[in-house]
Structures are given as C-alpha cells and as structure tokens.
Steps between C-alpha positions, in 0.01 A plus 500: 500500500358756263475875508142620488381751242154527652391797705413430860524135591484359848614174645233393750560175682288359781719245671362177638834327544857610452783257425842526341374281217231748408466814706172573332136444569243236451234769549450832325232743394294359218528642148237754414497649848575868536718614790540874559419581138741239364416188302654170611652294221799282423559323829620765743489811284246781491409748228306820559156435354526789254834377367377143483213600278709716271797267491735789571870421456812711529872465437721329757651838587171593661550241773866576567570692822684824432876449538426155647396659831191366675387736778290327764294573808501224760187453709556523874267200535800277432708399801867594510590140415265500200637831376851358522394198294348725231796736478732199504328368187550843340870502586542151353348610168724809497809292580430226248430738212785744569774530237854567623359617832259746338131446571282420201177550694445658839219493754501796738254686723289759322605864517289811438610545139406146388205500262444123513544257786385160619309466828602176672216401728338212681176355368342197343728299275829584328473756222683771311437742220731423208746775418491873554170526308529861397144498369355413841385784723444299820750383759704202384490224759678185606296296747646231725275294722645442845434205729245550776534147642771233464274313257384792287634564150723797432753653262789545741749287309796656324428311176140624492606858575766491228242362254267789577781754477581375150138565407553849643804537273286416197525124448240231437493124558739277308245225438275745314767601247389513139734209416420281802334223295842403367618436854196396705213259461187641663274223636165673486319188626679542835424871546220620725226626269496840667870551433551396139544871429815494715672319214417755233792566271623852429568625150784699352258792483467527879834370624867502410724198556806721436667231292579288805452121510212340688598470865377201700698638794337842507366621832197606294414139404218312674540138607384177335178467698381861504118508509476121478155349546624150574855522632643425156727737306336786314814579304796281413834617359581354159857475624473190724783614728357846566344607829258792531372714784770399746759777483524731799696780337552666163629278222785617275244568225278696742803716574584538131144605417490766772833637382382506137165659578658772713783544248772445759861480386 
C-alpha cells in the first residue's frame, strides 16, 4: 500500500462479481474515457484531465487529512442497515489504527467549520477520491453501489468499504507499488486487453512506500485472477506460500503505514 503524491485521484470500480477472493471487478470504464472531467487510468483510478496532461504531482502532505480527521456527509439514499455497515467499517479502521487507545485517524460527520469533507453516496461502482486533495475545488466523493436485486452487484461488503476508505485516507494499491516486480510476476498474456493499464506500476516520483516491506496481505492488494481473460492468474506472488486479495481486514503493515503517514505516536 503506497501513499499517493498525485493530486486528485479516484478509485472507480464497476463491479460485476464480488467474492472474498477478489472483491474487485471484471468490468470497468475503458482507459481514455473521460468521466466528469476526469481521465481514467491505472485500473480503478482517475486523474483530472488537466492534471493528467501536465503530470502534476505534490508532496504526500497534500493528501493527508488535517489532524487525521475525515469529515463526511452520508447520503440519505442508504438504508439504516447500509449506513451502519459503512460506519462500522470506519470504526474498525479507527480501532485498528489507534495507539494506546488514542485514535490515529477519525471519521466523523461534517460540521459547519470543516473546509473539506467526503460525500458518501450511492451510485455506479465503488469509488473514492484519494486523500484530502487540497488542490481540488469540487466535492470529494466516495461512491458505493447498492444492490437493487438479489443478483445485482454492489459494494456493501465491509472489506470493499474499508478498501475505499483507505483510498480516502490517501493510499493506493499494493500491487502497483514501485517495487512490485520483485514480489509479483505479472502474466500479461492472461490479462484482458482493455485492462492491461490496470497493472501499471507507480514510480517513486508519484508514490511513497514509506520504507515498509511489500505486503501480500494488504487489503489494498487485488487477487490472482483480477482482470483475467481466460480464468488463469494475471499476477502470481514470487513467494510460493503467499496469498493475495483474500484478507477481509487491515493487515499489520496496512496499520503501520496509516500510523506512519498520519504521524501517530
């Protein structure tokens, strides 16, 4: 899991199926499409078109929420049960990252004096802006698709919500770390042609690994068959005993990285 240095990134996932093995899609927007003035690249992340063209980058501090507090507005379109699931995921992150009972990060309802906040709403796919994004003038959003029929895809799983909330906190995918080639073999022949871009590797110029080891167990890691065109693995751990994309909560390294990024002691 890496901290992003890039201004304004979104995670935009259109779910076709959701499983504990890989709570991520086999369908997404195609690269090169523009959605609400933002350019879709890198799997499930979106850049504003103007930043994409200029390659704008900023320090990690620009994505850190002030004092580790994430104000939010919850859409009333969610049922009471769905709201409880979302806030439960927030409380779990707070509890797991707390040090000696003191919260490292906190999600709370927006108040009048908050300059930045995240709007948690229903919509198509699972998505979140990455970090506080102090250079962004629009409303930051976290979108969670809800089920309309028993068979329809949705984001109402605690693992998926926690994954999106870590994007909100400023973190990227583990399998796109700048050093991932030392830990993963990417099988490009098995990847759907339209989604090869989902395996783009970040650089040290636009991400910060914070000196932590690669984490196969990160909640931010996709599974072995993500975007597979033939049912075969698209990425294989170089450690033969490692599993990826199966954890349902924060790993110890996820916790460590949040604490380091938010300078919690």
